[in-house]
């Protein structure tokens, strides 16, 4: 047998001189793996709940967290074995709750790249800025991570109908994943949600309504309709599994940085699932011995027009109060009240992090600046983290040796962009000098 035949049979390939084996592009979603969920736990009281049962909030009305036999995980999986798996979100199956491979619902969730912003880093005087670019996930936002897990678990636990309030991206992800596995979905958006989101949701098979209110008003409709409609409420943090999906951001980040964490993580915070999820990821990774005790400063970033978490952090409060008259171009973080507020605030405080708000003018300017300097078009929420980083750099909170990770959570292409008015008449002589000077 020649060496090509041997290579083809075993699917061995090499990255940076390291030999890796791969049995197929969809290996992570089709191979059975041992699972280690032991129970669920109330994030407020610590009360235990049985795994493998359908749960919403705890009896205390607080989010439930999934707990694992982490010694079991450590014994079953090594960093070396993990390194041989295909590069998608499902490579971390031992740290995820789905019991059987047949219940995984996937549209191809890549490990998202870390994109450096060298020109912006020089401009701000920050050591290194890396953007975790979540816009590359299915439906164009990191909501895909949470909803892929939540829908898979709903499927595993026999749910056939679900509902949620959304500012757009979560509804799009729910619609896509629910349709993919035959679950009926009902979605309620504020009536000023960009049309492209609403249309995307409808096209992906959900029943969608525009509501004359904000996301919390839409959430009330979902809550009120439970008995009449028999749907499962898949709102942010009102079921236990979206956090587990968002947790993969922390797992990926640590693995991409060679099992290190950065100095700071700037996270555009709405409901805070991702911030809470990453904080949980780091704790689990330390527990299985893959990272040390060092943690990044977790920075909760909000828009000045809707900043309940920033206000609570500044006041030293444990919970945030409803933000009246919420308004911002960063629709994904227009969340006036977050049920996981105390978990966000805890992670920020325990990490010696902070909370910062940026006004819309700075968000819009930040989006243009990053795109012009480094060629990366961030959504307005992602741009909010850059605006906040500029403020943090000015205050001396980050400096010349800091490695900072910003989250670009969704694609900019679903939002209105500044108009372009220049036209050119091809029948007239072209003024090349004017073109060059434009
Ligand atoms: C939902 C969303 C956020 C906020 O995410 P949370 O984890 O709920 O705080 C940020 N940016 C975009 C683009 C979103 O869709």
CSV table of C-alpha atoms and ligand atoms in Angstrom, one decimal:
chain,number,residue,atom,x,y,z
A,1,UNK,CA,0.0,0.0,0.0
A,2,UNK,CA,1.4,3.4,-0.8
A,3,UNK,CA,1.5,6.2,1.7
A,4,UNK,CA,-1.4,8.1,0.1
A,5,UNK,CA,-3.7,5.1,0.6
A,6,UNK,CA,-2.7,4.8,4.3
A,7,UNK,CA,-3.3,8.5,4.8
A,8,UNK,CA,-6.7,8.3,3.2
A,9,UNK,CA,-7.8,5.4,5.3
A,10,UNK,CA,-6.9,6.8,8.6
A,11,UNK,CA,-7.7,10.4,7.8
A,12,UNK,CA,-4.5,11.5,9.5
A,13,UNK,CA,-3.5,15.1,8.9
A,14,UNK,CA,-1.0,17.5,10.4
A,15,UNK,CA,-1.3,21.0,11.8
A,16,UNK,CA,1.9,22.8,12.8
A,17,UNK,CA,3.8,19.5,12.8
A,18,UNK,CA,1.3,17.8,15.2
A,19,UNK,CA,-0.4,14.7,13.8
A,20,UNK,CA,-4.1,14.6,14.2
A,21,UNK,CA,-6.7,12.0,13.3
A,22,UNK,CA,-10.2,12.8,12.2
A,23,UNK,CA,-12.9,10.3,11.4
A,24,UNK,CA,-15.3,12.7,9.7
A,25,UNK,CA,-16.5,16.3,9.5
A,26,UNK,CA,-19.5,15.5,11.6
A,27,UNK,CA,-17.8,13.2,14.1
A,28,UNK,CA,-18.7,15.5,17.0
A,29,UNK,CA,-22.4,15.4,16.4
A,30,UNK,CA,-22.8,11.7,15.4
A,31,UNK,CA,-20.5,9.9,17.9
A,32,UNK,CA,-21.9,8.8,21.2
A,33,UNK,CA,-19.9,10.2,24.1
A,34,UNK,CA,-20.2,9.7,27.8
A,35,UNK,CA,-22.2,12.4,29.6
A,36,UNK,CA,-21.7,13.7,33.1
A,37,UNK,CA,-24.6,15.8,34.2
A,38,UNK,CA,-25.4,14.9,37.8
A,39,UNK,CA,-28.2,17.4,38.7
A,40,UNK,CA,-29.4,21.0,38.3
A,41,UNK,CA,-29.0,23.6,41.0
A,42,UNK,CA,-30.8,26.9,41.8
A,43,UNK,CA,-28.3,29.7,41.2
A,44,UNK,CA,-29.7,31.6,44.2
A,45,UNK,CA,-30.4,29.0,46.9
A,46,UNK,CA,-28.3,26.0,45.8
A,47,UNK,CA,-31.3,23.7,46.0
A,48,UNK,CA,-30.9,20.6,43.8
A,49,UNK,CA,-33.2,19.5,41.0
A,50,UNK,CA,-33.2,16.3,39.1
A,51,UNK,CA,-31.5,16.1,35.8
A,52,UNK,CA,-33.3,14.6,32.7
A,53,UNK,CA,-36.5,16.3,33.6
A,54,UNK,CA,-38.0,19.4,32.0
A,55,UNK,CA,-37.4,22.5,34.2
A,56,UNK,CA,-38.0,26.2,33.9
A,57,UNK,CA,-36.9,28.5,36.7
A,58,UNK,CA,-36.3,27.2,40.3
A,59,UNK,CA,-39.0,27.4,43.0
A,60,UNK,CA,-37.2,30.7,44.0
A,61,UNK,CA,-37.9,32.0,40.5
A,62,UNK,CA,-34.2,32.0,39.7
A,63,UNK,CA,-32.2,30.5,36.9
A,64,UNK,CA,-31.1,26.8,37.2
A,65,UNK,CA,-27.5,25.8,36.5
A,66,UNK,CA,-26.4,22.4,35.2
A,67,UNK,CA,-23.9,20.6,37.4
A,68,UNK,CA,-21.5,17.9,36.2
A,69,UNK,CA,-19.4,15.1,37.6
A,70,UNK,CA,-16.2,17.0,36.8
A,71,UNK,CA,-13.9,14.2,38.1
A,72,UNK,CA,-15.6,12.0,35.6
A,73,UNK,CA,-15.0,14.5,32.8
A,74,UNK,CA,-11.4,14.8,33.8
A,75,UNK,CA,-11.0,11.0,33.7
A,76,UNK,CA,-12.8,10.6,30.3
A,77,UNK,CA,-11.3,13.4,28.3
A,78,UNK,CA,-7.8,14.7,27.9
A,79,UNK,CA,-6.6,17.9,26.1
A,80,UNK,CA,-4.7,15.7,23.7
A,81,UNK,CA,-7.8,13.7,22.7
A,82,UNK,CA,-9.8,16.9,22.4
A,83,UNK,CA,-7.2,18.3,20.0
A,84,UNK,CA,-8.0,15.5,17.5
A,85,UNK,CA,-11.6,16.4,17.2
A,86,UNK,CA,-13.2,18.5,14.4
A,87,UNK,CA,-13.1,22.2,15.1
A,88,UNK,CA,-16.7,22.9,16.1
A,89,UNK,CA,-18.7,23.7,19.2
A,90,UNK,CA,-19.7,20.1,19.7
A,91,UNK,CA,-16.1,19.0,20.4
A,92,UNK,CA,-16.8,19.7,24.1
A,93,UNK,CA,-19.6,17.1,24.4
A,94,UNK,CA,-18.4,15.8,27.8
A,95,UNK,CA,-19.0,19.3,29.2
A,96,UNK,CA,-22.4,19.6,27.6
A,97,UNK,CA,-25.8,18.2,28.7
A,98,UNK,CA,-27.2,16.4,25.6
A,99,UNK,CA,-27.3,12.7,26.4
A,100,UNK,CA,-27.7,11.1,23.0
A,101,UNK,CA,-26.1,12.1,19.8
A,102,UNK,CA,-29.4,11.7,17.9
A,103,UNK,CA,-30.8,14.6,19.9
A,104,UNK,CA,-28.1,17.1,18.7
A,105,UNK,CA,-29.6,19.7,16.5
A,106,UNK,CA,-26.8,21.3,14.4
A,107,UNK,CA,-26.5,23.7,11.5
A,108,UNK,CA,-22.7,23.6,11.6
A,109,UNK,CA,-21.4,25.7,14.5
A,110,UNK,CA,-17.8,26.5,13.9
A,111,UNK,CA,-15.3,27.4,16.6
A,112,UNK,CA,-15.3,31.1,15.9
A,113,UNK,CA,-12.0,32.9,15.1
A,114,UNK,CA,-10.1,35.4,17.2
A,115,UNK,CA,-9.4,38.3,14.9
A,116,UNK,CA,-6.7,40.7,16.0
A,117,UNK,CA,-7.2,44.5,15.7
A,118,UNK,CA,-3.5,45.6,15.5
A,119,UNK,CA,-4.2,49.1,14.2
A,120,UNK,CA,-6.9,49.8,16.8
A,121,UNK,CA,-4.6,48.4,19.5
A,122,UNK,CA,-1.9,50.9,18.6
A,123,UNK,CA,-4.4,53.7,18.5
A,124,UNK,CA,-5.7,52.9,22.0
A,125,UNK,CA,-2.3,52.0,23.5
A,126,UNK,CA,-3.6,48.5,24.4
A,127,UNK,CA,-1.2,45.6,24.2
A,128,UNK,CA,-3.4,43.3,22.1
A,129,UNK,CA,-7.1,43.4,21.1
A,130,UNK,CA,-8.7,40.2,19.9
A,131,UNK,CA,-12.3,40.0,18.6
A,132,UNK,CA,-14.1,36.7,19.1
A,133,UNK,CA,-16.1,37.0,15.9
A,134,UNK,CA,-19.4,35.3,16.7
A,135,UNK,CA,-21.1,36.7,13.5
A,136,UNK,CA,-19.9,33.6,11.7
A,137,UNK,CA,-22.3,31.3,13.5
A,138,UNK,CA,-25.6,30.0,11.9
A,139,UNK,CA,-28.2,32.8,11.7
A,140,UNK,CA,-25.4,35.3,12.1
A,141,UNK,CA,-25.1,35.6,15.9
A,142,UNK,CA,-24.0,33.7,19.0
A,143,UNK,CA,-27.6,33.1,19.9
A,144,UNK,CA,-27.1,30.0,17.8
A,145,UNK,CA,-24.9,28.5,20.5
A,146,UNK,CA,-27.5,28.9,23.2
A,147,UNK,CA,-30.5,27.9,21.1
A,148,UNK,CA,-28.7,24.9,19.6
A,149,UNK,CA,-28.3,23.5,23.1
A,150,UNK,CA,-31.7,24.6,24.4
A,151,UNK,CA,-33.5,23.1,21.4
A,152,UNK,CA,-31.5,19.9,21.6
A,153,UNK,CA,-32.4,19.5,25.3
A,154,UNK,CA,-36.1,20.3,24.6
A,155,UNK,CA,-36.1,17.6,21.9
A,156,UNK,CA,-34.5,15.2,24.3
A,157,UNK,CA,-37.1,16.0,27.0
A,158,UNK,CA,-40.1,15.7,24.6
A,159,UNK,CA,-41.0,19.4,24.1
A,160,UNK,CA,-43.1,20.0,20.9
A,161,UNK,CA,-44.0,23.7,21.1
A,162,UNK,CA,-41.9,26.6,22.4
A,163,UNK,CA,-42.1,30.4,22.7
A,164,UNK,CA,-39.8,33.3,23.4
A,165,UNK,CA,-39.5,37.1,23.4
A,166,UNK,CA,-36.6,38.5,21.3
A,167,UNK,CA,-34.9,41.6,20.0
A,168,UNK,CA,-34.3,39.6,16.8
A,169,UNK,CA,-31.3,37.3,16.9
A,170,UNK,CA,-32.5,34.8,19.5
A,171,UNK,CA,-35.8,34.5,17.6
A,172,UNK,CA,-33.9,33.8,14.4
A,173,UNK,CA,-31.8,31.1,16.1
A,174,UNK,CA,-34.9,29.5,17.8
A,175,UNK,CA,-36.8,29.5,14.5
A,176,UNK,CA,-33.9,27.8,12.7
A,177,UNK,CA,-33.1,25.1,15.2
A,178,UNK,CA,-36.7,24.4,16.2
A,179,UNK,CA,-37.7,24.0,12.5
A,180,UNK,CA,-34.8,21.7,11.9
A,181,UNK,CA,-36.1,19.2,14.5
A,182,UNK,CA,-39.8,19.6,14.0
A,183,UNK,CA,-40.6,21.7,17.1
A,184,UNK,CA,-43.2,24.4,16.7
A,185,UNK,CA,-42.0,27.9,17.7
A,186,UNK,CA,-43.8,31.2,18.6
A,187,UNK,CA,-41.8,34.4,18.6
A,188,UNK,CA,-42.7,37.9,19.9
A,189,UNK,CA,-40.6,40.9,19.0
A,190,UNK,CA,-40.8,44.6,19.9
A,191,UNK,CA,-42.5,46.3,16.9
A,192,UNK,CA,-39.3,48.4,16.1
A,193,UNK,CA,-37.2,45.2,15.7
A,194,UNK,CA,-35.4,45.6,12.3
A,195,UNK,CA,-37.6,44.1,9.6
A,196,UNK,CA,-34.8,41.9,8.3
A,197,UNK,CA,-34.8,40.0,11.7
A,198,UNK,CA,-38.6,39.6,11.7
A,199,UNK,CA,-38.6,38.3,8.1
A,200,UNK,CA,-35.7,36.0,8.8
A,201,UNK,CA,-37.6,34.5,11.7
A,202,UNK,CA,-40.7,34.0,9.6
A,203,UNK,CA,-38.8,32.5,6.7
A,204,UNK,CA,-37.2,30.0,9.0
A,205,UNK,CA,-40.5,28.6,10.0
A,206,UNK,CA,-41.5,30.3,13.3
A,207,UNK,CA,-44.8,32.1,13.9
A,208,UNK,CA,-43.8,35.7,14.7
A,209,UNK,CA,-45.6,38.7,15.9
A,210,UNK,CA,-44.5,42.4,16.3
A,211,UNK,CA,-45.6,43.7,19.7
A,212,UNK,CA,-46.1,47.4,20.7
A,213,UNK,CA,-43.7,47.1,23.7
A,214,UNK,CA,-40.1,46.2,24.7
A,215,UNK,CA,-38.6,42.7,25.2
A,216,UNK,CA,-39.9,42.4,28.8
A,217,UNK,CA,-43.4,43.2,27.6
A,218,UNK,CA,-43.0,40.4,25.0
A,219,UNK,CA,-41.8,38.1,27.7
A,220,UNK,CA,-45.0,38.7,29.7
A,221,UNK,CA,-47.0,37.5,26.7
A,222,UNK,CA,-45.0,34.3,26.7
A,223,UNK,CA,-45.5,33.8,30.4
A,224,UNK,CA,-49.2,34.6,30.2
A,225,UNK,CA,-49.8,32.2,27.3
A,226,UNK,CA,-48.3,29.1,29.0
A,227,UNK,CA,-51.5,27.5,30.1
A,228,UNK,CA,-53.6,28.4,27.0
A,229,UNK,CA,-50.9,27.5,24.5
A,230,UNK,CA,-49.0,24.7,26.3
A,231,UNK,CA,-45.7,26.0,25.1
A,232,UNK,CA,-42.3,25.8,26.8
A,233,UNK,CA,-40.8,29.2,27.7
A,234,UNK,CA,-37.4,29.3,26.2
A,235,UNK,CA,-36.7,33.0,27.3
A,236,UNK,CA,-33.1,33.9,28.3
A,237,UNK,CA,-32.2,32.1,31.6
A,238,UNK,CA,-35.7,30.8,32.1
A,239,UNK,CA,-34.6,27.3,31.2
A,240,UNK,CA,-31.2,25.8,32.1
A,241,UNK,CA,-29.5,25.0,28.8
A,242,UNK,CA,-28.9,28.2,26.8
A,243,UNK,CA,-26.1,29.0,29.3
A,244,UNK,CA,-24.5,25.6,28.5
A,245,UNK,CA,-24.4,26.6,24.9
A,246,UNK,CA,-23.0,30.0,25.6
A,247,UNK,CA,-20.5,28.4,27.9
A,248,UNK,CA,-18.7,27.0,24.8
A,249,UNK,CA,-17.5,30.5,24.1
A,250,UNK,CA,-15.3,30.3,27.3
A,251,UNK,CA,-14.2,26.7,26.4
A,252,UNK,CA,-13.2,27.8,22.9
A,253,UNK,CA,-11.4,30.9,24.1
A,254,UNK,CA,-9.3,29.1,26.6
A,255,UNK,CA,-8.4,26.4,24.1
A,256,UNK,CA,-7.6,28.9,21.4
A,257,UNK,CA,-5.3,30.8,23.7
A,258,UNK,CA,-3.4,27.6,24.6
A,259,UNK,CA,-5.4,27.0,27.9
A,260,UNK,CA,-4.9,30.5,29.1
A,261,UNK,CA,-7.4,33.2,29.6
A,262,UNK,CA,-7.0,36.8,28.5
A,263,UNK,CA,-6.5,39.7,30.8
A,264,UNK,CA,-10.0,41.1,30.2
A,265,UNK,CA,-13.2,40.1,28.4
A,266,UNK,CA,-15.5,42.9,27.2
A,267,UNK,CA,-18.9,41.5,26.8
A,268,UNK,CA,-22.0,43.4,25.4
A,269,UNK,CA,-24.5,42.6,28.1
A,270,UNK,CA,-28.2,42.2,27.6
A,271,UNK,CA,-29.5,39.2,29.5
A,272,UNK,CA,-25.9,38.3,30.3
A,273,UNK,CA,-26.1,34.6,29.3
A,274,UNK,CA,-22.7,34.6,27.7
A,275,UNK,CA,-20.9,36.4,30.5
A,276,UNK,CA,-22.4,34.0,33.0
A,277,UNK,CA,-21.8,31.0,30.7
A,278,UNK,CA,-18.1,31.9,30.2
A,279,UNK,CA,-17.6,32.4,34.0
A,280,UNK,CA,-19.0,28.9,34.5
A,281,UNK,CA,-16.8,27.5,31.7
A,282,UNK,CA,-13.7,28.8,33.4
A,283,UNK,CA,-14.7,27.3,36.8
A,284,UNK,CA,-15.3,24.0,35.2
A,285,UNK,CA,-12.0,24.1,33.3
A,286,UNK,CA,-10.1,24.9,36.5
A,287,UNK,CA,-11.9,22.0,38.2
A,288,UNK,CA,-10.8,19.5,35.6
A,289,UNK,CA,-7.3,20.9,35.9
A,290,UNK,CA,-7.0,22.4,32.4
A,291,UNK,CA,-6.5,26.0,33.5
A,292,UNK,CA,-5.2,27.6,36.6
A,293,UNK,CA,-7.0,30.0,39.0
A,294,UNK,CA,-6.2,33.1,37.1
A,295,UNK,CA,-9.3,34.7,35.6
A,296,UNK,CA,-9.9,37.5,33.1
A,297,UNK,CA,-11.5,40.7,34.4
A,298,UNK,CA,-15.1,40.3,33.2
A,299,UNK,CA,-16.3,43.6,31.9
A,300,UNK,CA,-20.1,44.0,31.4
A,301,UNK,CA,-20.6,46.6,28.6
A,302,UNK,CA,-24.0,48.2,28.0
A,303,UNK,CA,-25.3,51.1,25.9
A,304,UNK,CA,-25.8,54.3,27.9
A,305,UNK,CA,-29.5,54.3,26.8
A,306,UNK,CA,-30.1,51.0,28.6
A,307,UNK,CA,-27.6,50.3,31.3
A,308,UNK,CA,-29.3,48.7,34.3
A,309,UNK,CA,-26.3,46.4,35.1
A,310,UNK,CA,-23.8,49.3,34.9
A,311,UNK,CA,-26.0,51.4,37.3
A,312,UNK,CA,-26.3,48.4,39.7
A,313,UNK,CA,-22.5,47.8,39.6
A,314,UNK,CA,-21.8,51.5,40.3
A,315,UNK,CA,-24.3,51.5,43.2
A,316,UNK,CA,-22.9,48.3,44.6
A,317,UNK,CA,-26.3,46.6,44.4
A,318,UNK,CA,-26.9,42.9,44.2
A,319,UNK,CA,-29.8,43.2,41.8
A,320,UNK,CA,-30.5,45.7,39.0
A,321,UNK,CA,-33.6,47.8,38.7
A,322,UNK,CA,-35.8,48.1,35.6
A,323,UNK,CA,-34.3,50.7,33.2
A,324,UNK,CA,-37.1,53.0,32.1
A,325,UNK,CA,-37.3,54.3,28.5
A,326,UNK,CA,-34.6,52.0,27.1
A,327,UNK,CA,-33.2,53.2,23.8
A,328,UNK,CA,-30.1,52.3,21.8
A,329,UNK,CA,-28.9,51.4,18.3
A,330,UNK,CA,-27.5,48.3,19.8
A,331,UNK,CA,-30.8,46.4,19.8
A,332,UNK,CA,-29.3,43.1,21.0
A,333,UNK,CA,-28.4,44.7,24.4
A,334,UNK,CA,-31.6,46.7,24.8
A,335,UNK,CA,-32.7,44.6,27.8
A,336,UNK,CA,-34.2,46.8,30.6
A,337,UNK,CA,-34.4,44.0,33.1
A,338,UNK,CA,-32.3,40.8,33.3
A,339,UNK,CA,-33.4,37.8,35.4
A,340,UNK,CA,-29.7,36.8,35.8
A,341,UNK,CA,-28.7,40.3,37.0
A,342,UNK,CA,-27.1,39.0,40.2
A,343,UNK,CA,-25.1,36.3,38.4
A,344,UNK,CA,-23.7,38.9,36.0
A,345,UNK,CA,-22.8,41.2,38.9
A,346,UNK,CA,-21.2,38.4,40.8
A,347,UNK,CA,-19.0,37.4,37.9
A,348,UNK,CA,-18.0,41.0,37.4
A,349,UNK,CA,-17.1,41.5,41.1
A,350,UNK,CA,-15.5,38.1,41.6
A,351,UNK,CA,-13.2,38.7,38.6
A,352,UNK,CA,-12.3,42.2,39.8
A,353,UNK,CA,-13.9,43.4,36.6
A,354,UNK,CA,-16.1,46.4,36.0
A,355,UNK,CA,-19.2,47.6,34.1
A,356,UNK,CA,-19.1,50.4,31.5
A,357,UNK,CA,-21.7,52.1,29.3
A,358,UNK,CA,-21.1,53.9,26.0
A,359,UNK,CA,-23.5,56.4,24.4
A,360,UNK,CA,-24.9,55.7,20.9
A,361,UNK,CA,-22.7,58.3,19.2
A,362,UNK,CA,-19.6,56.5,20.5
A,363,UNK,CA,-21.0,53.1,19.4
A,364,UNK,CA,-21.7,54.3,15.9
A,365,UNK,CA,-18.2,55.9,15.7
A,366,UNK,CA,-16.6,52.8,17.1
A,367,UNK,CA,-18.2,50.6,14.4
A,368,UNK,CA,-16.8,52.8,11.6
A,369,UNK,CA,-13.4,53.2,13.3
A,370,UNK,CA,-12.8,49.4,13.6
A,371,UNK,CA,-14.0,48.8,10.1
A,372,UNK,CA,-11.8,51.5,8.6
A,373,UNK,CA,-8.7,50.7,10.6
A,374,UNK,CA,-8.7,47.0,10.7
A,375,UNK,CA,-11.3,45.9,8.2
A,376,UNK,CA,-13.6,44.1,10.6
A,377,UNK,CA,-17.2,45.2,10.5
A,378,UNK,CA,-18.7,44.7,14.0
A,379,UNK,CA,-22.4,44.8,14.8
A,380,UNK,CA,-23.5,47.7,17.0
A,381,UNK,CA,-23.3,45.5,20.1
A,382,UNK,CA,-19.8,44.4,19.3
A,383,UNK,CA,-18.9,48.0,18.5
A,384,UNK,CA,-20.1,48.9,22.0
A,385,UNK,CA,-17.3,46.9,23.5
A,386,UNK,CA,-14.8,48.8,21.4
A,387,UNK,CA,-16.3,52.1,22.6
A,388,UNK,CA,-16.1,50.8,26.2
A,389,UNK,CA,-12.5,49.7,25.7
A,390,UNK,CA,-11.5,53.2,24.6
A,391,UNK,CA,-13.0,54.5,27.8
A,392,UNK,CA,-11.3,51.9,29.8
A,393,UNK,CA,-8.0,52.7,28.2
A,394,UNK,CA,-8.4,56.4,28.9
A,395,UNK,CA,-9.1,55.6,32.6
A,396,UNK,CA,-6.0,53.4,32.8
A,397,UNK,CA,-8.0,50.2,33.4
A,398,UNK,CA,-6.2,48.4,30.5
A,399,UNK,CA,-2.7,49.1,29.3
A,400,UNK,CA,0.2,48.4,27.0
A,401,UNK,CA,0.6,44.8,28.1
A,402,UNK,CA,-3.0,43.8,28.3
A,403,UNK,CA,-4.5,41.2,26.1
A,404,UNK,CA,-8.2,42.1,25.7
A,405,UNK,CA,-10.9,40.0,24.1
A,406,UNK,CA,-14.0,41.8,22.7
A,407,UNK,CA,-17.1,39.9,21.7
A,408,UNK,CA,-18.7,40.7,18.3
A,409,UNK,CA,-21.9,38.8,19.0
A,410,UNK,CA,-23.7,39.2,15.7
A,411,UNK,CA,-23.4,40.2,12.1
A,412,UNK,CA,-23.6,43.9,11.3
A,413,UNK,CA,-25.3,43.0,8.0
A,414,UNK,CA,-28.7,42.7,9.7
A,415,UNK,CA,-28.7,46.3,10.8
A,416,UNK,CA,-29.2,49.5,8.8
A,417,UNK,CA,-26.0,51.0,7.6
A,418,UNK,CA,-25.1,54.6,6.7
A,419,UNK,CA,-26.4,55.5,3.2
A,420,UNK,CA,-24.0,56.1,0.3
A,421,UNK,CA,-25.1,58.9,-2.1
A,422,UNK,CA,-22.2,59.1,-4.6
A,423,UNK,CA,-23.2,58.3,-8.2
A,424,UNK,CA,-21.3,58.3,-11.4
A,425,UNK,CA,-22.6,59.0,-14.9
A,426,UNK,CA,-20.8,56.6,-17.3
A,427,UNK,CA,-21.8,58.8,-20.3
A,428,UNK,CA,-19.8,61.8,-19.0
A,429,UNK,CA,-16.1,62.2,-18.9
A,430,UNK,CA,-14.9,61.0,-15.5
A,431,UNK,CA,-13.0,63.4,-13.2
A,432,UNK,CA,-10.3,61.1,-11.9
A,433,UNK,CA,-8.8,63.7,-9.7
A,434,UNK,CA,-12.1,64.2,-8.0
A,435,UNK,CA,-12.4,60.4,-7.5
A,436,UNK,CA,-8.9,60.2,-6.0
A,437,UNK,CA,-9.7,63.0,-3.6
A,438,UNK,CA,-13.2,61.7,-2.6
B,1,LIG,C1,-28.4,38.8,22.5
B,1,LIG,C2,-27.3,39.6,22.1
B,1,LIG,C3,-26.4,40.2,23.0
B,1,LIG,C4,-26.6,40.0,24.4
B,1,LIG,O1,-26.3,38.7,24.8
B,1,LIG,P1,-26.7,38.2,26.3
B,1,LIG,O2,-25.8,37.0,26.5
B,1,LIG,O3,-28.1,38.0,26.4
B,1,LIG,O4,-26.3,39.3,27.3
B,1,LIG,C5,-25.4,40.9,22.4
B,1,LIG,N1,-25.2,41.1,21.1
B,1,LIG,C6,-26.1,40.5,20.2
B,1,LIG,C7,-25.8,40.7,18.7
B,1,LIG,C8,-27.2,39.8,20.6
B,1,LIG,O5,-28.0,39.2,19.7
